[in-house]
Short mmCIF file of C-alpha atoms in Angstrom, two decimals:
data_model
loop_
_atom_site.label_atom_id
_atom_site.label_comp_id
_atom_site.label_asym_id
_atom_site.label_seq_id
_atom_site.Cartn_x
_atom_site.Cartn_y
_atom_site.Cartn_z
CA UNK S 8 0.00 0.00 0.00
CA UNK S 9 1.31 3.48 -0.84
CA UNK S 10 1.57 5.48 2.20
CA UNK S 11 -0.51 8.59 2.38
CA UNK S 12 0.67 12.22 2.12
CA UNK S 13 -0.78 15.45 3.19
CA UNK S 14 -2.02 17.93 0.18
CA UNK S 15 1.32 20.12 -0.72
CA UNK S 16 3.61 17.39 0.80
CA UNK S 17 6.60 16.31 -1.07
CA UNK S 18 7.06 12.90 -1.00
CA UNK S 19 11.05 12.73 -1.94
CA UNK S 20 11.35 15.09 1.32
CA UNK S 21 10.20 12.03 3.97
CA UNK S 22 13.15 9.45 1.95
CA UNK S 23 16.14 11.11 3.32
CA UNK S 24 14.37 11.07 7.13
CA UNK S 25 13.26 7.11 6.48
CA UNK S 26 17.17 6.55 5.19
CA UNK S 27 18.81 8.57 8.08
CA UNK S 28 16.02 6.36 10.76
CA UNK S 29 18.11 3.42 8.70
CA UNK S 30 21.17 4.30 8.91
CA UNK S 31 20.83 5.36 12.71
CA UNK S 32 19.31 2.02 13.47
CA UNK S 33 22.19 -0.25 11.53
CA UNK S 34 24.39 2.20 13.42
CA UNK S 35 23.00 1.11 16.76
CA UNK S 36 23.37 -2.58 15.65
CA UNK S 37 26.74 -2.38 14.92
CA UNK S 38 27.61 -0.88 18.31
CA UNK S 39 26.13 -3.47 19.71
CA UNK S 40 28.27 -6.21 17.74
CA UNK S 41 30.88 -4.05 18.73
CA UNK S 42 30.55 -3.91 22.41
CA UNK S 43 29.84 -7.72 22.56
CA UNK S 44 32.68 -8.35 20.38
CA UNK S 45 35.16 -6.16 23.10
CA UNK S 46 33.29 -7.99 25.95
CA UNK S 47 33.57 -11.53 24.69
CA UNK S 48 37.18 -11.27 23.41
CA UNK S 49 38.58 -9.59 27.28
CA UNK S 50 36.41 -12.89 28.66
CA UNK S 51 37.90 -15.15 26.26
CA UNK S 52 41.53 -13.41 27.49
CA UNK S 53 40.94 -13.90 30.82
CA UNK S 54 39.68 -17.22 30.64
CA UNK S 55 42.40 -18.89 28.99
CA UNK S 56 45.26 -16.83 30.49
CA UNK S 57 44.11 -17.60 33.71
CA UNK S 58 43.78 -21.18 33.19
CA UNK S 59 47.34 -21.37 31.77
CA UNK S 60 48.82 -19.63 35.04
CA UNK S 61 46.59 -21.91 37.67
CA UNK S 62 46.22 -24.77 36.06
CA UNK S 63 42.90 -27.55 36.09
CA UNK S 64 42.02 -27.49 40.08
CA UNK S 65 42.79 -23.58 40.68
CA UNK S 66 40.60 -23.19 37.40
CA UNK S 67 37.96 -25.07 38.70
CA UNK S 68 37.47 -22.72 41.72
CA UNK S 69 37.75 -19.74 39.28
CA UNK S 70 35.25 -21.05 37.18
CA UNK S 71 33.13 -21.74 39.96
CA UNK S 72 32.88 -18.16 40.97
CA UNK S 73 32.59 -16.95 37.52
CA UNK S 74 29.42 -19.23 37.46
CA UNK S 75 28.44 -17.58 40.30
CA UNK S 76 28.90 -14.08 39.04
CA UNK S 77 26.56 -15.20 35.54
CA UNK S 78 24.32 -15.89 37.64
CA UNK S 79 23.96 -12.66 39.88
CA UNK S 80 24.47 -10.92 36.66
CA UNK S 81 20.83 -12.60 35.58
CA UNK S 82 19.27 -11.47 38.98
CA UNK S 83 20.55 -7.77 38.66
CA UNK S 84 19.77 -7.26 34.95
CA UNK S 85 16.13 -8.98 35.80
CA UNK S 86 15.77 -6.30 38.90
CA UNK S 87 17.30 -3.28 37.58
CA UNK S 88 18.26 -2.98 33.50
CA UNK S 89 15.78 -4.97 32.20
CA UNK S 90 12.37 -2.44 33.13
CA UNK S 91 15.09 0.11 31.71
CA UNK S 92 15.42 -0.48 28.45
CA UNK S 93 11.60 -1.50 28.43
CA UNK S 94 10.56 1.75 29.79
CA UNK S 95 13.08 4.32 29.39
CA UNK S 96 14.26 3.45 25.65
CA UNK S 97 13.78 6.34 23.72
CA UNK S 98 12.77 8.70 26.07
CA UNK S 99 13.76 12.28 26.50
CA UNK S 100 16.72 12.96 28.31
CA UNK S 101 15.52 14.20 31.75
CA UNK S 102 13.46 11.30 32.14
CA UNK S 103 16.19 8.63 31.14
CA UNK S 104 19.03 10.28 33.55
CA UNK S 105 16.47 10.05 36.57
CA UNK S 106 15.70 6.22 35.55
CA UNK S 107 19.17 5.81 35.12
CA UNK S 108 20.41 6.94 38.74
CA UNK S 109 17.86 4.69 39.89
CA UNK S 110 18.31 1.46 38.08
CA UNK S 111 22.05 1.65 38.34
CA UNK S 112 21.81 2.49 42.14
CA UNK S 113 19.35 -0.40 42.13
CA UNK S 114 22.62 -2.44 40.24
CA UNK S 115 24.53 -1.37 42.89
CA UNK S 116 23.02 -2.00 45.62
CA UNK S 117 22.59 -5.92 44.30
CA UNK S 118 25.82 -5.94 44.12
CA UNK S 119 26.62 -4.89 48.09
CA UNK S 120 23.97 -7.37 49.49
CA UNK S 121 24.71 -10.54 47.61
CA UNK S 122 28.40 -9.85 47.79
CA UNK S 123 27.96 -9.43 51.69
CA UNK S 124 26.87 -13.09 51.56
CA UNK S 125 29.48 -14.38 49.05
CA UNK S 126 31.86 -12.75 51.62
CA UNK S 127 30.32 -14.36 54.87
CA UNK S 128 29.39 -17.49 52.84
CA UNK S 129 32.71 -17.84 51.82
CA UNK S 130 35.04 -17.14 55.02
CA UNK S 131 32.47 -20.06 56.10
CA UNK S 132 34.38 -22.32 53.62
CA UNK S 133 37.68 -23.93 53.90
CA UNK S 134 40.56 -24.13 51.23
CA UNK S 135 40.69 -21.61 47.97
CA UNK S 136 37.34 -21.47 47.65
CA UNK S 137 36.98 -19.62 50.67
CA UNK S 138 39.73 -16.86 49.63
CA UNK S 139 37.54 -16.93 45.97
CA UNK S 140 34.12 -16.09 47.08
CA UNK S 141 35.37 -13.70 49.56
CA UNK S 142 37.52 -12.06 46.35
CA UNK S 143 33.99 -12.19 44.74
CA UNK S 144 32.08 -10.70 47.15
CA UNK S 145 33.76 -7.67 47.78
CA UNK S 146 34.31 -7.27 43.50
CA UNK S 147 30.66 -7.84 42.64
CA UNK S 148 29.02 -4.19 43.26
CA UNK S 149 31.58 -2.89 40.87
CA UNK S 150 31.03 -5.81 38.47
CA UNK S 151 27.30 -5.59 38.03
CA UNK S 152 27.67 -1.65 38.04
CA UNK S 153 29.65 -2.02 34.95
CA UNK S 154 27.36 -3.82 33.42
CA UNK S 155 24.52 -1.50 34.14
CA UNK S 156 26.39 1.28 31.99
CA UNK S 157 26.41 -0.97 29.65
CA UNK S 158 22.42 -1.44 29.23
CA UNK S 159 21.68 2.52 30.27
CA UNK S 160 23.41 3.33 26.95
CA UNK S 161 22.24 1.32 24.79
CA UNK S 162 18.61 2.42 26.45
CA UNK S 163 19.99 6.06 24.89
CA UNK S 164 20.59 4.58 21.73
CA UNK S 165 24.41 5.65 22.84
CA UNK S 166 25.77 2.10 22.29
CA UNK S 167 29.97 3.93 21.01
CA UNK S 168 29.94 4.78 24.96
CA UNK S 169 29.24 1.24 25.92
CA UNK S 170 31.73 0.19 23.48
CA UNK S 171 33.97 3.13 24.85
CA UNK S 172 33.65 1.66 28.93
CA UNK S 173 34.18 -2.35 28.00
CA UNK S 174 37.28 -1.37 26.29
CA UNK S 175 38.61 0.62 29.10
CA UNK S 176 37.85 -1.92 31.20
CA UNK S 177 39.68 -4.00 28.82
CA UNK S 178 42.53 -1.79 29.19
CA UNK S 179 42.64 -1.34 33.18
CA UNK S 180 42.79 -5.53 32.93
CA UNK S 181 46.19 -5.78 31.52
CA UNK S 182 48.14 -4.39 34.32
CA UNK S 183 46.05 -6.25 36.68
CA UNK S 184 46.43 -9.30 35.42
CA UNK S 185 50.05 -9.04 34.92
CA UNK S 186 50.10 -7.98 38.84
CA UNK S 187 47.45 -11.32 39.72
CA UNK S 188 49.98 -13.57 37.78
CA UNK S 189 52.65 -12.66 39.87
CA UNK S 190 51.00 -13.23 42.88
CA UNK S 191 49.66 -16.68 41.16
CA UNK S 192 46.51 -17.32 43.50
CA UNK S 193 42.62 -17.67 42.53
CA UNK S 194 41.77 -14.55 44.82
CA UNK S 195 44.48 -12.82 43.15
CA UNK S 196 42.90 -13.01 39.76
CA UNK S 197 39.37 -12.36 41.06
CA UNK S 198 40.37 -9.25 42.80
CA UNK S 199 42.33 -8.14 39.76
CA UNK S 200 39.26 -8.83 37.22
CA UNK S 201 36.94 -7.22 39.57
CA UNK S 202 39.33 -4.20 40.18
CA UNK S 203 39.51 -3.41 36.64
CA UNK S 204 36.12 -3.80 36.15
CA UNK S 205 35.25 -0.99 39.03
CA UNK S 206 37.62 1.25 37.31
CA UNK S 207 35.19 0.86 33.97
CA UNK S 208 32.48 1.17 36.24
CA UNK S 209 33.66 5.05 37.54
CA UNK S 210 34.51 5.73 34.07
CA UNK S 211 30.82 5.04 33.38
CA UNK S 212 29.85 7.57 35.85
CA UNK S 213 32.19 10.33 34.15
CA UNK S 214 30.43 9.29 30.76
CA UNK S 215 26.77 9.93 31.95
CA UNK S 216 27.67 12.68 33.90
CA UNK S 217 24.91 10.59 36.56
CA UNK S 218 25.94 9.13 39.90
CA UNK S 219 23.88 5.92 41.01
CA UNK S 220 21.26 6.56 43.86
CA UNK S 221 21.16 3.90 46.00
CA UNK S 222 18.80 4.86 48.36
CA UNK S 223 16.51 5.09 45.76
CA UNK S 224 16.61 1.21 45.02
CA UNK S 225 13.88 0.50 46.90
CA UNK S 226 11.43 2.69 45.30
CA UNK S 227 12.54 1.55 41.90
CA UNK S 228 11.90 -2.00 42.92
CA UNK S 229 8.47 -0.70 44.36
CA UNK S 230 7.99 0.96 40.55
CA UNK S 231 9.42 -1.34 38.43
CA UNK S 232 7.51 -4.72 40.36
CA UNK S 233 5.17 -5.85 37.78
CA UNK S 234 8.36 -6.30 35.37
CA UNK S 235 11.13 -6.45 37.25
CA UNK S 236 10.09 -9.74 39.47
CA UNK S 237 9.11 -11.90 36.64
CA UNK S 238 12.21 -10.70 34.93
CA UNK S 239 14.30 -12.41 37.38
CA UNK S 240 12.57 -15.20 37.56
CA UNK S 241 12.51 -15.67 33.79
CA UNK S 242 16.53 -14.24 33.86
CA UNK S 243 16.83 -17.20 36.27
CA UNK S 244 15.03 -19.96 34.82
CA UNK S 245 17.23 -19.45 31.76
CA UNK S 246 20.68 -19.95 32.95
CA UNK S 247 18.96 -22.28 35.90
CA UNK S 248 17.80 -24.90 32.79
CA UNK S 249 21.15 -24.80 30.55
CA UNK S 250 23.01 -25.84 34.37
CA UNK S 251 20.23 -28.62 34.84
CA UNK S 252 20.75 -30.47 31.53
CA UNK S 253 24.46 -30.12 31.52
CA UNK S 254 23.95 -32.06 34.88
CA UNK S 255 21.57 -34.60 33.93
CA UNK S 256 23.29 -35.12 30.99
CA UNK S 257 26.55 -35.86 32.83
CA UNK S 258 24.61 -37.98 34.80
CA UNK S 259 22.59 -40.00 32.22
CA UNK S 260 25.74 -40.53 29.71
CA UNK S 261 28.79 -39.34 31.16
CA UNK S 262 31.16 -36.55 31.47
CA UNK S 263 32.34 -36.97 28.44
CA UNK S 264 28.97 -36.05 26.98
CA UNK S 265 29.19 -32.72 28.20
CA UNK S 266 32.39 -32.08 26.78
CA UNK S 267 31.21 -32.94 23.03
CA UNK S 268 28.32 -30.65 23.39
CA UNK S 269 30.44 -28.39 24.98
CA UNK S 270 32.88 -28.80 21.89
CA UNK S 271 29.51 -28.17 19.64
CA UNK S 272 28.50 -24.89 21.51
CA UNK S 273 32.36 -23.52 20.84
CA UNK S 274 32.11 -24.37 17.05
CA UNK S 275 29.06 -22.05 17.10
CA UNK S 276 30.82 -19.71 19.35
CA UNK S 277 31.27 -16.56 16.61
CA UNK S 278 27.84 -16.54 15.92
CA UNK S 279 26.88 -16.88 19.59
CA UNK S 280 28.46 -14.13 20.04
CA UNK S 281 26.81 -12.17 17.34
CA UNK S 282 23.27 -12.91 19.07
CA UNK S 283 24.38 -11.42 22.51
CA UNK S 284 25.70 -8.59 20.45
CA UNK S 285 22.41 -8.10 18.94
CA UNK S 286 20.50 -9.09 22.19
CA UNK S 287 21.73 -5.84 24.08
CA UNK S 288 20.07 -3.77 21.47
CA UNK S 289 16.84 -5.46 20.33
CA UNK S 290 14.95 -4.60 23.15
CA UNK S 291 15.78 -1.00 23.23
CA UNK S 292 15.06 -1.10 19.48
CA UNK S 293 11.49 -2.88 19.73
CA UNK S 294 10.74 0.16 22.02
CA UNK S 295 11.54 2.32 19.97
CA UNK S 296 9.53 0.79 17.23
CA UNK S 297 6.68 0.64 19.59
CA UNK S 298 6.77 4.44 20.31
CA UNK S 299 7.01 5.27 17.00
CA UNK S 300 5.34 3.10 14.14
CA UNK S 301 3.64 0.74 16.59
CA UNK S 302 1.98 -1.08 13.77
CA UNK S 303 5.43 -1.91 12.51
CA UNK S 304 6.23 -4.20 15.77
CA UNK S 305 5.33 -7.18 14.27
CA UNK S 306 7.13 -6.89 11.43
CA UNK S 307 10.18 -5.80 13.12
CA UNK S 308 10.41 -8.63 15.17
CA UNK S 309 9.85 -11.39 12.32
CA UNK S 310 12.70 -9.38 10.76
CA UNK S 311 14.83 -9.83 13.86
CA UNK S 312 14.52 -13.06 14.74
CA UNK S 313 14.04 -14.51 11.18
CA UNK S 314 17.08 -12.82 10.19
CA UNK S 315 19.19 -14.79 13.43
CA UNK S 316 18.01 -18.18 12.44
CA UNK S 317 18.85 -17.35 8.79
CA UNK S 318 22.52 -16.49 10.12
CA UNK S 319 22.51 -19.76 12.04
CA UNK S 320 22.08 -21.77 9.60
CA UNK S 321 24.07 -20.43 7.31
CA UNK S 322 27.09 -20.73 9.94
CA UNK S 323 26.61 -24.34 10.74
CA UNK S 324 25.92 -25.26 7.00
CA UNK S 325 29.63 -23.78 6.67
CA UNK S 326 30.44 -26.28 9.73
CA UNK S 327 29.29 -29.15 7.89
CA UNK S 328 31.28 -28.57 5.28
CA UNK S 329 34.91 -27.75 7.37
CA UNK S 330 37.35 -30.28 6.50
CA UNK S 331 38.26 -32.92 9.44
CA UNK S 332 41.30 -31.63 9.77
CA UNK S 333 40.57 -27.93 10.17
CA UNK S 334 38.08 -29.12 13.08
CA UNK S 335 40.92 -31.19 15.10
CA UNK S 336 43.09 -27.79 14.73
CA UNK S 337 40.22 -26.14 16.42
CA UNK S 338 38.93 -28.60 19.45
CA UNK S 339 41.71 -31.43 19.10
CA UNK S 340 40.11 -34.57 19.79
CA UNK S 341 36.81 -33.35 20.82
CA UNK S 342 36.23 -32.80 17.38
CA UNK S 343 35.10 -36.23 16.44
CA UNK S 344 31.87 -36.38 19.13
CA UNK S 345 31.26 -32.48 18.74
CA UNK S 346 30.99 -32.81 14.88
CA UNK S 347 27.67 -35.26 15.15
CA UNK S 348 26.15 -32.75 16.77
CA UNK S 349 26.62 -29.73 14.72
CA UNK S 350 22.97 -30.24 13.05
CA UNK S 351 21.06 -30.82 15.85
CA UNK S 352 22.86 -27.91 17.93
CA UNK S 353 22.64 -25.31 15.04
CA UNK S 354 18.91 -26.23 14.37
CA UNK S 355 18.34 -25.17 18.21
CA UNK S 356 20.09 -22.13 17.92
CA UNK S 357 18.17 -21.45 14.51
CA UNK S 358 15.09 -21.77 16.58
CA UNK S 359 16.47 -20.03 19.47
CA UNK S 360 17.27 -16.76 17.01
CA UNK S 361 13.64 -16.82 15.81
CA UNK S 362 12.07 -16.96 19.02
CA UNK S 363 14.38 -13.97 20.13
CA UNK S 364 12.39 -11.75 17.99
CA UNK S 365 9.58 -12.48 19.53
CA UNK S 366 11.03 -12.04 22.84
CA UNK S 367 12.30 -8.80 21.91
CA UNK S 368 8.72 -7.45 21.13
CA UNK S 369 6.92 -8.64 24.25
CA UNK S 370 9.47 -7.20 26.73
CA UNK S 371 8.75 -4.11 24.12
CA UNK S 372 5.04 -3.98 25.01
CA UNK S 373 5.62 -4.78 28.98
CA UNK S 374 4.34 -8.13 28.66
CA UNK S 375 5.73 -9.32 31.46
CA UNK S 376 3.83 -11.96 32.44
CA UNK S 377 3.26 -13.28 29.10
CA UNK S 378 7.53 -13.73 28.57
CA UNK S 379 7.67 -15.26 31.62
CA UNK S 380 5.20 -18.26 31.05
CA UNK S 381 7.43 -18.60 27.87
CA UNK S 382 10.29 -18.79 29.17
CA UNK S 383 9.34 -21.19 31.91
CA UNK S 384 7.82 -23.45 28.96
CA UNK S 385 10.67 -22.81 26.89
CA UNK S 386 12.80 -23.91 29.90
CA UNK S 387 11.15 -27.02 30.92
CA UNK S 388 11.32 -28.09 27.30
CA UNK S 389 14.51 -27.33 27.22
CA UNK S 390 15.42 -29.61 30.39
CA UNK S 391 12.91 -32.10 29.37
CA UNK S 392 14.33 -32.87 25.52
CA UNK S 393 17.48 -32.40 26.01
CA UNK S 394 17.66 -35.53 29.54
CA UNK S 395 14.53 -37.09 27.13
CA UNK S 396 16.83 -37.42 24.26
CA UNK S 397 19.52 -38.68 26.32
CA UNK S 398 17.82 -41.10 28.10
CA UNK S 399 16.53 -42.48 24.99
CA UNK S 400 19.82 -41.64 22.39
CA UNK S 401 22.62 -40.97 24.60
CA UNK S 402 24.61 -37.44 23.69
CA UNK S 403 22.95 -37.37 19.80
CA UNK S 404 19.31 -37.83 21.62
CA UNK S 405 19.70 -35.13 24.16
CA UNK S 406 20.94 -32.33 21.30
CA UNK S 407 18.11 -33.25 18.91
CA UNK S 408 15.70 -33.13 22.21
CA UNK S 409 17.20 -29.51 22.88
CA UNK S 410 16.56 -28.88 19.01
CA UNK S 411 12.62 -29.75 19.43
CA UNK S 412 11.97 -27.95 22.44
CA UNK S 413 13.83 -25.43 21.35
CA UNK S 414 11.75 -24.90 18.17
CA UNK S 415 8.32 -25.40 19.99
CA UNK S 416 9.36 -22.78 22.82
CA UNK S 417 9.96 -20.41 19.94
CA UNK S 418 6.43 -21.15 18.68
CA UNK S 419 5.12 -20.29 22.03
CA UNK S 420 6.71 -17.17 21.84
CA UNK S 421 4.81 -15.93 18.74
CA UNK S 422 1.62 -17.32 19.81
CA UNK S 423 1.89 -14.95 22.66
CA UNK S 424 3.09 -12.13 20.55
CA UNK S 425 0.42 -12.24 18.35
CA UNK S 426 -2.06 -11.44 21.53
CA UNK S 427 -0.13 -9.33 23.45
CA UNK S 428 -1.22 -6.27 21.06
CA UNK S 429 -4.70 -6.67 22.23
CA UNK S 430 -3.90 -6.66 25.95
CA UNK S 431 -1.69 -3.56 25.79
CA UNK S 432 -4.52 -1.60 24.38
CA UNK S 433 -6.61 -2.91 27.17
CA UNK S 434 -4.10 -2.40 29.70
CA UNK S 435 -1.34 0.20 28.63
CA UNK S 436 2.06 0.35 30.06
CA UNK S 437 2.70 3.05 33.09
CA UNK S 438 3.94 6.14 31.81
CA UNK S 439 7.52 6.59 32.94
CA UNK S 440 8.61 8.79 35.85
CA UNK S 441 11.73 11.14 36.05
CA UNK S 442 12.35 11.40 39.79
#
């Protein structure tokens, strides 16, 4: 249909604004890719360095309290970023700085109380894991500060300053770790990641000019409660179900199971990578969307996510096709059970992609409790197929299990879409407040 213009209009005028909307929002995108390309590379760093300098047991108790930190990082984004970038993308400027002190205070002040109990709970435990979570606990506040920049920016539509703060963190983490190395302990390390990370964390505050209010946490909750609670639960539920399988499985078949899929997951790692870079901007940009062409949402979001499973499958039809020998370069001799699996494991990240679209549009619209019954569905599928499949097919069974339930959850998540419209009309989402 030919859009409609007012008597005397130009049409040619309104191509340069749709082009510049265009370029602005491929602009955004890219930051996005950027920042999770800075992010995931310092990880990757830090991961293998330390792991070369500790060796397998010390690395175990690292990893264990980088587990740890994913998964406070799920309950502080579900609390305080996550109603941001639903509610305060796109806004004007007075009203996102007064969000912004809040949610990041909010951040904050997850940080302090669960890393009071890492600190207790850990000077409760004997050996290096009590040194570790104590390290951990007194590093978080600055660690899931950091990552509140992060998400306030990209709620501006600012993403180059989120970019900007993960590579000075990046930066602050070389003389650290050169400092944690010669020390050589777990604590060491932990302090020295954290440390660097508090230094991005002030930088943030220099960039926004805005200094977190945590005494305004509470009332943020208090605002925020009919998203932010089922946020963490759904936040939750998702790392919660990937932790349960990888159990199970290593229950059902073996260890050695876990390590092939494992292998799988790495093969796909680029374009994993690509979907968290795109994942800290779709929200923000469904909002947007929302606010401005809200019959567009729809369409948007089939763009989105059909666009990640297109890219998935592209990348593991280029995995089927790697010579043997490149993939025993790349994973050595896990390359053998991991290769079986690439099909199965890129199909559920094919479905996982589409169903991010949708996801993207209902956190958009405020449907909180509609994303939160699909992501509890989508996770007990998820658990269910993928110990199913092994139970019944060993290692092959459980990643074509997680390939079906993947696929259905994303179904789920469209369904609801699609009726989600009809209840926002009915019950519209608060307007946003700037104090």
């Amino acid at each position: 249909m030919t859009p409609m213009t007012t008597e005397g209009e130009n049409p040619r005028k309104t191509a340069p604004a749709a082009g510049s909307a265009r370029r602005a929002l491929v602009g955004r995108l890219s930051w996005g890719l950027a920042d999770q390309a800075a992010s995931s590379v310092s990880n990757f760093v830090v991961g293998v360095y330390v792991a070369r300098s500790l060796g397998v047991t010390a690395f175990g108790v690292f990893s264990l309290a980088w587990v740890t930190y994913g998964v406070v990082l799920n309950i502080s984004r579900g609390l305080a970023t996550d109603p941001l970038v639903v509610r305060f993308s796109g806004v004007p400027d007075a009203s996102w700085r007064g969000a912004v002190a809040r949610s990041t205070g909010t951040a904050l002040g997850v940080g302090t109380a669960i890393g009071a109990v890492c600190l207790v709970a850990g000077l409760g435990v004997g050996g290096r894991v009590r040194l570790a979570f104590a390290a951990l606990g007194v590093m978080l506040p600055g660690l899931l500060l950091q990552d509140a920049w992060r998400f306030s920016f990209f709620a501006a539509g600012t993403g180059r300053k989120a970019f900007v703060n993960d590579v000075v963190w990046g930066v602050a983490l070389v003389p650290a770790m050169v400092v944690a190395a010669r020390v050589g302990s777990v604590a060491a390390f932990l302090l020295a990641w954290g440390a660097s990370a508090t230094v991005a964390a002030g930088y943030g505050c220099l960039q926004s000019g805005i200094r977190p209010r945590m005494t305004e946490a509470r009332g943020w909750l208090r605002e925020q409660r009919d998203l932010g609670y089922r946020y963490l639960v759904e936040n939750v539920s998702l790392s919660g179900a990937s932790q349960l399988r990888a159990y199970g499985l290593g229950a059902i078949v073996g260890v050695g199971a876990v390590g092939a899929v494992r292998g799988a997951e790495l093969l796909l790692g680029p374009f994993l990578a690509v979907l968290m870079g795109l994942s800290l901007v779709t929200v923000p940009e469904a909002a947007r969307v929302l606010r401005q062409a809200p019959h567009r949402l729809s369409t948007f979001c089939l763009l989105l996510g059909g666009g990640q499973a297109a890219g998935a499958l592209l990348w593991g039809s280029a995995l089927l096709l790697m010579p043997g020998r490149l993939g025993e370069l790349v994973l050595g001799g896990v390359w053998h059970s991991a290769s079986e699996l690439i099909m199965p494991v890129t199909l559920g990240v094919a479905g996982a992609g589409l169903g991010t679209g949708a996801a993207a549009g209902l956190r958009a619209l405020g449907a909180a409790r509609r994303s939160l019954r699909c992501q509890l569905f989508a996770s007990a599928c998820y658990v269910g197929g993928g110990l199913g499949g092994a139970a019944v097919a060993g290692t092959v069974g459980s990643a074509w299990g997680v390939a079906t339930a993947t696929v259905c959850g994303s179904a789920v998540w469209w369904l609801q879409l699609r009726s989600a419209p009809r209840e926002r009309h009915q019950n519209p989402i608060p307007e946003v407040r700037t104090s």
